[in-house]
CSV table of C-alpha atoms in Angstrom, one decimal:
chain,number,residue,atom,x,y,z
U,269,MET,CA,97.4,98.8,128.7
U,270,ASN,CA,95.2,97.3,131.3
U,271,THR,CA,93.4,93.9,131.1
U,272,SER,CA,90.2,95.4,129.8
U,273,ASP,CA,92.1,97.2,127.0
U,274,ASN,CA,93.8,94.0,126.0
U,275,LYS,CA,90.5,92.1,125.9
U,276,THR,CA,88.9,94.6,123.7
U,277,SER,CA,91.9,94.8,121.4
U,278,ASP,CA,92.1,91.0,121.2
U,279,ARG,CA,88.4,90.7,120.4
U,280,LYS,CA,88.8,93.2,117.5
U,281,THR,CA,91.7,91.2,116.1
U,282,SER,CA,89.6,88.0,116.4
U,283,HIS,CA,86.7,89.6,114.6
U,284,ILE,CA,89.0,90.6,111.7
U,285,ASP,CA,90.5,87.1,111.4
U,286,LEU,CA,87.1,85.4,111.5
U,287,CYS,CA,85.6,87.7,108.9
U,288,LEU,CA,88.6,87.0,106.6
U,289,ASN,CA,89.1,83.3,107.2
U,290,GLU,CA,85.8,81.7,108.3
U,291,ASP,CA,82.4,81.2,106.8
U,292,VAL,CA,80.4,83.9,108.6
U,293,ALA,CA,77.9,84.7,105.9
U,294,PHE,CA,74.2,84.0,106.1
U,295,HIS,CA,73.4,80.6,104.7
U,296,LYS,CA,69.6,80.4,104.3
U,297,LYS,CA,68.6,84.1,104.4
U,298,SER,CA,69.5,86.5,101.7
U,299,SER,CA,69.4,90.3,101.5
U,300,GLY,CA,66.5,90.0,99.0
U,301,PHE,CA,68.0,91.9,96.1
U,302,GLU,CA,67.6,88.9,93.8
U,303,LEU,CA,63.8,89.2,94.2
U,304,TYR,CA,63.7,92.5,92.4
U,305,GLU,CA,64.4,93.6,88.8
U,306,PHE,CA,64.4,96.9,86.9
U,307,GLU,CA,62.0,97.9,84.1
U,308,HIS,CA,64.1,98.1,81.0
U,309,TYR,CA,63.6,101.4,79.0
U,310,ALA,CA,64.2,100.6,75.4
U,311,ILE,CA,64.3,104.1,74.0
U,312,THR,CA,66.8,105.7,76.4
U,313,GLU,CA,68.5,108.7,74.9
U,314,LEU,CA,71.0,109.2,77.7
U,315,ARG,CA,74.8,109.2,77.1
U,316,LEU,CA,76.9,107.4,79.6
U,317,ASP,CA,79.2,110.4,80.1
U,318,GLU,CA,76.2,112.5,81.0
U,319,ILE,CA,74.9,110.3,83.8
U,320,GLU,CA,75.6,112.0,87.2
U,321,LEU,CA,76.5,109.8,90.2
U,322,LYS,CA,77.4,112.6,92.6
U,323,THR,CA,75.2,113.3,95.6
U,324,ARG,CA,75.4,114.9,99.0
U,325,PHE,CA,75.9,113.4,102.4
U,326,LEU,CA,76.2,115.2,105.8
U,327,GLY,CA,76.7,118.5,104.0
U,328,LYS,CA,79.4,117.4,101.7
U,329,LYS,CA,79.5,116.5,98.0
U,330,ILE,CA,80.5,112.9,97.4
U,331,ALA,CA,81.3,111.3,94.0
U,332,TYR,CA,79.2,108.2,94.4
U,333,PRO,CA,76.2,107.1,96.5
U,334,PHE,CA,78.3,104.7,98.5
U,335,MET,CA,80.0,104.5,101.9
U,336,ILE,CA,82.8,102.3,103.1
U,337,SER,CA,81.1,100.8,106.1
U,338,SER,CA,82.5,100.7,109.6
U,339,MET,CA,85.0,97.8,110.0
U,340,THR,CA,87.8,98.1,112.5
U,341,GLY,CA,90.1,100.1,114.8
U,342,GLY,CA,91.6,99.8,118.3
U,343,ALA,CA,94.0,97.0,117.5
U,344,ALA,CA,97.5,96.9,116.0
U,345,LYS,CA,96.2,95.0,112.9
U,346,ALA,CA,93.6,97.7,112.3
U,347,GLY,CA,96.0,100.5,111.7
U,348,LYS,CA,97.2,99.4,108.3
U,349,ILE,CA,93.7,98.3,107.2
U,350,ASN,CA,92.3,101.7,108.0
U,351,ILE,CA,95.1,103.6,106.2
U,352,GLU,CA,94.4,101.7,103.0
U,353,LEU,CA,90.6,102.0,103.3
U,354,ALA,CA,91.0,105.7,104.0
U,355,ARG,CA,93.2,106.1,101.0
U,356,ALA,CA,90.5,104.5,98.8
U,357,ALA,CA,87.8,106.7,100.3
U,358,GLY,CA,89.9,109.8,99.7
U,359,GLU,CA,90.7,108.8,96.1
U,360,LEU,CA,87.1,108.0,95.3
U,361,ASN,CA,85.6,110.9,97.4
U,362,ILE,CA,83.2,108.7,99.3
U,363,PRO,CA,82.3,108.5,103.0
U,364,ILE,CA,84.0,106.1,105.4
U,365,GLY,CA,82.9,104.9,108.8
U,366,ALA,CA,85.3,104.2,111.7
U,367,GLY,CA,85.1,100.8,113.4
U,368,SER,CA,83.8,100.7,117.0
U,369,GLN,CA,85.6,103.2,119.1
U,370,ARG,CA,85.0,101.5,122.4
U,371,GLN,CA,88.7,100.7,122.8
U,372,ALA,CA,89.5,104.4,122.4
U,373,LEU,CA,87.4,105.2,125.6
U,374,GLU,CA,89.4,102.5,127.5
U,375,SER,CA,92.9,103.5,126.4
U,376,THR,CA,94.9,105.9,124.2
U,377,ALA,CA,97.1,103.0,123.0
U,378,PHE,CA,95.5,102.6,119.6
U,379,HIS,CA,94.1,106.1,119.0
U,380,GLU,CA,96.3,106.4,115.9
U,381,THR,CA,94.4,103.5,114.3
U,382,TYR,CA,91.4,105.8,114.1
U,383,ARG,CA,93.1,109.1,113.4
U,384,VAL,CA,94.5,107.7,110.2
U,385,LEU,CA,91.1,108.0,108.6
U,386,ARG,CA,91.1,111.8,108.5
U,387,LYS,CA,94.8,111.8,107.7
U,388,TYR,CA,94.4,109.8,104.5
U,389,ALA,CA,90.9,111.0,103.6
U,390,PRO,CA,91.0,114.7,104.5
U,391,LYS,CA,87.9,115.9,102.6
U,392,VAL,CA,85.4,113.1,102.7
U,393,PRO,CA,82.6,112.6,105.3
U,394,ILE,CA,83.9,110.4,108.2
U,395,LEU,CA,81.7,108.9,110.8
U,396,GLY,CA,82.7,107.9,114.3
U,397,ASN,CA,81.2,104.8,115.9
U,398,LEU,CA,80.2,103.5,119.3
U,399,GLY,CA,78.0,100.7,120.4
U,400,ALA,CA,74.6,100.9,122.1
U,401,ALA,CA,75.9,99.1,125.1
U,402,GLU,CA,78.5,101.7,125.7
U,403,ILE,CA,76.0,104.5,125.2
U,404,VAL,CA,73.7,103.2,128.0
U,405,SER,CA,76.5,102.5,130.4
U,406,SER,CA,78.3,105.8,129.9
U,407,LYS,CA,78.5,108.1,132.9
U,408,ASN,CA,78.7,111.1,130.6
U,409,VAL,CA,77.6,110.1,127.2
U,410,VAL,CA,77.7,113.5,125.6
U,411,ASP,CA,81.4,114.0,126.6
U,412,ASP,CA,82.2,110.5,125.3
U,413,ILE,CA,80.6,111.2,122.0
U,414,LYS,CA,82.4,114.6,121.7
U,415,LEU,CA,85.7,112.9,122.5
U,416,LEU,CA,85.3,110.2,119.9
U,417,THR,CA,84.0,112.7,117.3
U,418,ASP,CA,87.1,114.8,117.8
U,419,LEU,CA,89.4,111.8,117.6
U,420,VAL,CA,88.5,111.1,114.0
U,421,GLU,CA,87.4,114.7,113.1
U,422,ALA,CA,84.0,113.2,112.3
U,423,ASP,CA,81.2,114.7,110.3
U,424,GLY,CA,78.7,112.5,112.2
U,425,MET,CA,78.5,109.6,114.6
U,426,ILE,CA,77.2,106.0,114.1
U,427,ILE,CA,75.6,104.3,117.1
U,428,HIS,CA,75.6,100.6,116.3
U,429,VAL,CA,72.8,98.6,117.8
U,430,ASN,CA,73.6,94.9,118.1
U,431,PRO,CA,71.4,93.1,120.6
U,432,LEU,CA,71.8,89.7,118.9
U,433,GLN,CA,75.6,90.1,118.9
U,434,GLU,CA,75.7,91.2,122.5
U,435,LEU,CA,73.4,88.3,123.4
U,436,LEU,CA,75.7,85.7,121.8
U,437,GLN,CA,79.1,87.2,122.5
U,438,LYS,CA,80.8,85.5,125.5
U,439,GLU,CA,81.8,88.9,126.9
U,440,GLY,CA,78.6,90.6,125.7
U,441,THR,CA,76.4,93.1,127.6
U,442,PRO,CA,72.9,92.5,126.3
U,443,ASP,CA,71.4,95.5,128.3
U,444,PHE,CA,70.2,98.4,126.2
U,445,LYS,CA,67.8,99.8,128.9
U,446,GLY,CA,67.7,103.6,128.6
U,447,LEU,CA,69.0,103.7,125.0
U,448,LEU,CA,66.4,106.0,123.5
U,449,LYS,CA,66.8,108.4,126.4
U,450,ALA,CA,70.6,108.4,125.9
U,451,ILE,CA,70.2,109.0,122.2
U,452,GLY,CA,67.8,111.9,122.9
U,453,LYS,CA,70.3,113.4,125.3
U,454,ILE,CA,73.0,113.4,122.7
U,455,THR,CA,70.8,114.8,119.9
U,456,SER,CA,69.5,117.6,122.2
U,457,SER,CA,72.9,118.5,123.7
U,458,THR,CA,75.1,118.4,120.6
U,459,SER,CA,74.9,119.3,116.9
U,460,ILE,CA,76.6,116.0,116.0
U,461,PRO,CA,74.4,114.1,113.5
U,462,LEU,CA,73.7,110.6,114.7
U,463,ILE,CA,73.1,107.7,112.4
U,464,ILE,CA,71.8,104.4,113.9
U,465,LYS,CA,73.2,101.2,112.4
U,466,GLU,CA,72.4,97.6,113.0
U,467,VAL,CA,75.1,95.0,112.3
U,468,GLY,CA,73.3,92.4,110.3
U,469,SER,CA,69.8,91.8,111.8
U,470,GLY,CA,68.1,94.8,110.3
U,471,ILE,CA,65.9,97.7,111.6
U,472,ASN,CA,62.1,97.6,111.2
U,473,ARG,CA,59.9,100.6,110.6
U,474,ARG,CA,58.6,100.8,114.3
U,475,ALA,CA,62.2,101.0,115.6
U,476,ALA,CA,63.2,103.5,112.9
U,477,ARG,CA,60.3,105.8,113.8
U,478,GLU,CA,61.2,105.8,117.5
U,479,LEU,CA,64.8,106.6,116.6
U,480,LEU,CA,63.9,109.4,114.3
U,481,ASN,CA,61.6,110.8,117.0
U,482,ALA,CA,64.6,110.8,119.3
U,483,GLY,CA,66.4,113.1,116.9
U,484,VAL,CA,68.7,110.8,114.8
U,485,ARG,CA,69.6,112.0,111.3
U,486,GLY,CA,69.9,108.6,109.6
U,487,ILE,CA,69.2,104.9,109.6
U,488,ASP,CA,71.6,102.3,108.3
U,489,VAL,CA,69.4,99.2,108.0
U,490,ALA,CA,72.3,96.7,108.0
U,491,GLY,CA,70.0,93.9,107.3
U,492,ALA,CA,70.4,90.1,107.0
U,493,GLY,CA,72.1,88.7,103.9
U,494,GLY,CA,75.7,89.7,104.3
U,495,THR,CA,77.9,89.0,107.3
U,496,SER,CA,76.2,87.3,110.2
U,497,TRP,CA,77.7,88.6,113.4
U,498,ALA,CA,75.8,85.9,115.2
U,499,ALA,CA,77.9,83.5,113.2
U,500,VAL,CA,81.1,85.4,114.2
U,501,GLU,CA,80.3,85.2,117.9
U,502,LEU,CA,79.1,81.6,117.7
U,503,LYS,CA,82.4,80.6,116.1
U,504,ARG,CA,84.3,82.6,118.8
U,505,SER,CA,82.5,80.6,121.4
U,506,GLY,CA,82.6,77.3,119.7
U,507,ILE,CA,78.8,76.9,119.8
U,508,GLU,CA,76.3,75.8,117.1
U,509,ASN,CA,73.0,77.6,117.0
U,510,PRO,CA,71.5,77.4,113.5
U,511,TYR,CA,68.3,79.4,114.4
U,512,PHE,CA,70.0,82.5,115.8
U,513,ARG,CA,72.8,82.3,113.2
U,514,GLU,CA,70.2,83.2,110.6
U,515,TRP,CA,68.2,85.7,112.7
U,516,GLY,CA,67.3,89.0,111.1
U,517,LEU,CA,65.3,91.0,108.6
U,518,PRO,CA,66.4,91.0,105.0
U,519,THR,CA,67.9,94.3,103.8
U,520,THR,CA,65.3,94.9,101.1
U,521,TYR,CA,62.4,94.5,103.5
U,522,CYS,CA,63.9,97.1,105.9
U,523,LEU,CA,64.4,99.5,103.0
U,524,LYS,CA,60.9,99.2,101.8
U,525,GLU,CA,59.4,99.6,105.2
U,526,ILE,CA,61.5,102.5,106.4
U,527,LYS,CA,61.2,104.4,103.1
U,528,LYS,CA,57.5,104.9,104.1
U,529,LEU,CA,58.7,107.2,106.9
U,530,LYS,CA,60.2,109.6,104.3
U,531,LYS,CA,56.7,110.9,103.5
U,532,SER,CA,56.7,112.8,106.8
U,533,GLN,CA,60.4,113.0,107.9
U,534,HIS,CA,63.7,113.9,106.3
U,535,PHE,CA,66.6,111.6,107.1
U,536,TYR,CA,69.3,109.6,105.4
U,537,LEU,CA,68.5,106.0,104.6
U,538,ILE,CA,71.5,103.8,104.1
U,539,ALA,CA,71.4,100.3,102.6
U,540,SER,CA,73.9,97.8,104.0
U,541,GLY,CA,73.8,94.0,104.6
U,542,GLY,CA,74.7,92.0,101.6
U,543,VAL,CA,75.6,94.8,99.1
U,544,SER,CA,78.3,93.5,96.8
U,545,SER,CA,77.7,94.9,93.3
U,546,GLY,CA,76.8,98.0,91.4
U,547,VAL,CA,73.4,96.4,90.6
U,548,GLU,CA,72.7,96.0,94.3
U,549,ILE,CA,73.7,99.6,94.9
U,550,ALA,CA,71.2,100.6,92.2
U,551,LYS,CA,68.5,98.4,93.6
U,552,SER,CA,69.1,99.9,97.1
U,553,ILE,CA,68.5,103.4,95.8
U,554,ALA,CA,65.4,102.4,93.8
U,555,LEU,CA,64.0,100.8,97.0
U,556,GLY,CA,64.5,104.0,98.9
U,557,ALA,CA,68.1,104.3,100.1
U,558,ASP,CA,70.1,107.5,99.7
U,559,LEU,CA,73.3,105.6,99.5
U,560,ALA,CA,74.5,102.0,100.0
U,561,ALA,CA,77.4,100.7,102.1
U,562,SER,CA,79.5,97.5,102.3
U,563,ALA,CA,82.2,96.1,104.6
U,564,ARG,CA,83.4,92.5,104.2
U,565,PRO,CA,84.0,92.4,100.4
U,566,LEU,CA,86.2,95.5,100.9
U,567,LEU,CA,88.0,94.1,103.9
U,568,GLU,CA,88.8,90.9,101.9
U,569,LYS,CA,90.1,93.1,99.1
U,570,VAL,CA,92.1,95.5,101.2
U,571,VAL,CA,94.1,92.9,103.0
U,572,THR,CA,95.2,91.3,99.7
U,573,GLU,CA,95.5,94.2,97.3
U,574,GLY,CA,95.5,97.4,99.5
U,575,ALA,CA,93.8,100.6,98.6
U,576,ASP,CA,94.4,100.0,94.8
U,577,GLY,CA,92.4,96.8,95.0
U,578,VAL,CA,89.5,98.5,96.8
U,579,ILE,CA,89.5,101.3,94.3
U,580,LYS,CA,89.5,98.9,91.3
U,581,LEU,CA,86.7,96.9,92.8
U,582,LEU,CA,84.5,99.9,93.6
U,583,LYS,CA,85.1,101.5,90.2
U,584,GLY,CA,83.7,98.3,88.7
U,585,TRP,CA,80.7,98.5,90.9
U,586,PHE,CA,80.1,102.2,90.0
U,587,ASP,CA,80.4,101.4,86.3
U,588,GLU,CA,77.8,98.7,86.8
U,589,LEU,CA,75.6,101.3,88.6
U,590,LYS,CA,75.9,103.7,85.7
U,591,ASN,CA,74.9,100.9,83.2
U,592,VAL,CA,71.7,100.3,85.2
U,593,MET,CA,71.0,104.0,85.1
U,594,TYR,CA,71.5,104.1,81.3
U,595,LEU,CA,69.2,101.2,80.7
U,596,THR,CA,66.5,102.7,82.9
U,597,ASN,CA,66.8,106.2,81.6
U,598,CYS,CA,68.0,107.7,84.9
U,599,SER,CA,70.2,110.7,84.4
U,600,ASP,CA,71.1,111.1,88.1
U,601,ILE,CA,70.7,109.5,91.6
U,602,LYS,CA,67.5,111.4,92.3
U,603,ASN,CA,65.9,110.0,89.2
U,604,LEU,CA,67.1,106.5,90.1
U,605,GLY,CA,65.3,106.8,93.4
U,606,LYS,CA,62.1,107.3,91.5
U,607,THR,CA,62.6,104.6,88.9
U,608,LYS,CA,60.4,101.5,88.6
U,609,ILE,CA,61.6,98.4,90.2
U,610,LYS,CA,59.5,95.2,90.2
U,611,ARG,CA,59.3,92.1,92.2
U,612,ILE,CA,60.4,89.2,89.9
U,613,GLU,CA,56.9,87.6,89.9
U,614,GLU,CA,55.4,90.7,88.4
U,615,LEU,CA,57.4,90.1,85.2
U,616,TYR,CA,56.0,86.6,84.5
């Protein structure tokens, strides 16, 4: 393994350790879910066992409108984590995203830490993952995407856009010039569905429109309110910067804005950034998302309790989601997406 490979692997290990052991959550800025509440429907005639949580994603049926978000890969520590996360995804029949596959382009040393996703979750939608910085610097971006897709036998590919993280990362490359052109080249040259994901700063409607016009199939808003990757990189560098630590658009704002584009375009809208309960999954869908996603709460659970702990946690979330649907008279996910959700001030 060359020096570059070592640096990438070491950085991934550092990211895992910081997310598990340090305060890297947003402090002042929330995802915004607490600002909304459902309208109670007092005469519901639904039965809990008749409520349907199944939906479709990337051409496959999934049991719940939820994805285990991209976390890790490309480091020795990542292999065991991905095995357990994939076991949970397979057991629950929900999608799972690979962590950034940049290291897989640099070396084959840790390819197995990505391959385990399909090995332990053979039937669920799996998404590969590469950063915007790697997309624009690639000499043959289409071949790179195909290689990484094949590595995890992916149903789609996430391109994560992280300008703030690249700006603050001591090894960062904050240069995304040519990104939309590169995305357009991928979408026009391959049939691989692309989903664009932020990493905690959110995506606004204008950016989403340009991405959809470039041919992407989905937007994962990954808004402010959960993990602050600015905080992660600032801690790695030993620097304090309270303003940029809290930079970003709340998850709920991104959902409401991007939902407006669904009037004229079909695409997957994914809610992540501070999702940590079944109620927040329900609110995400009512605000326009097709499914929700989460990372750090599951990372914390998987390292202490393995796949069984993740499954138990998520089943609790999904029971909570079903309870919300019962109390709002929503028989399935499609109806939940049409249900009334109010800002708190409207109820007083």
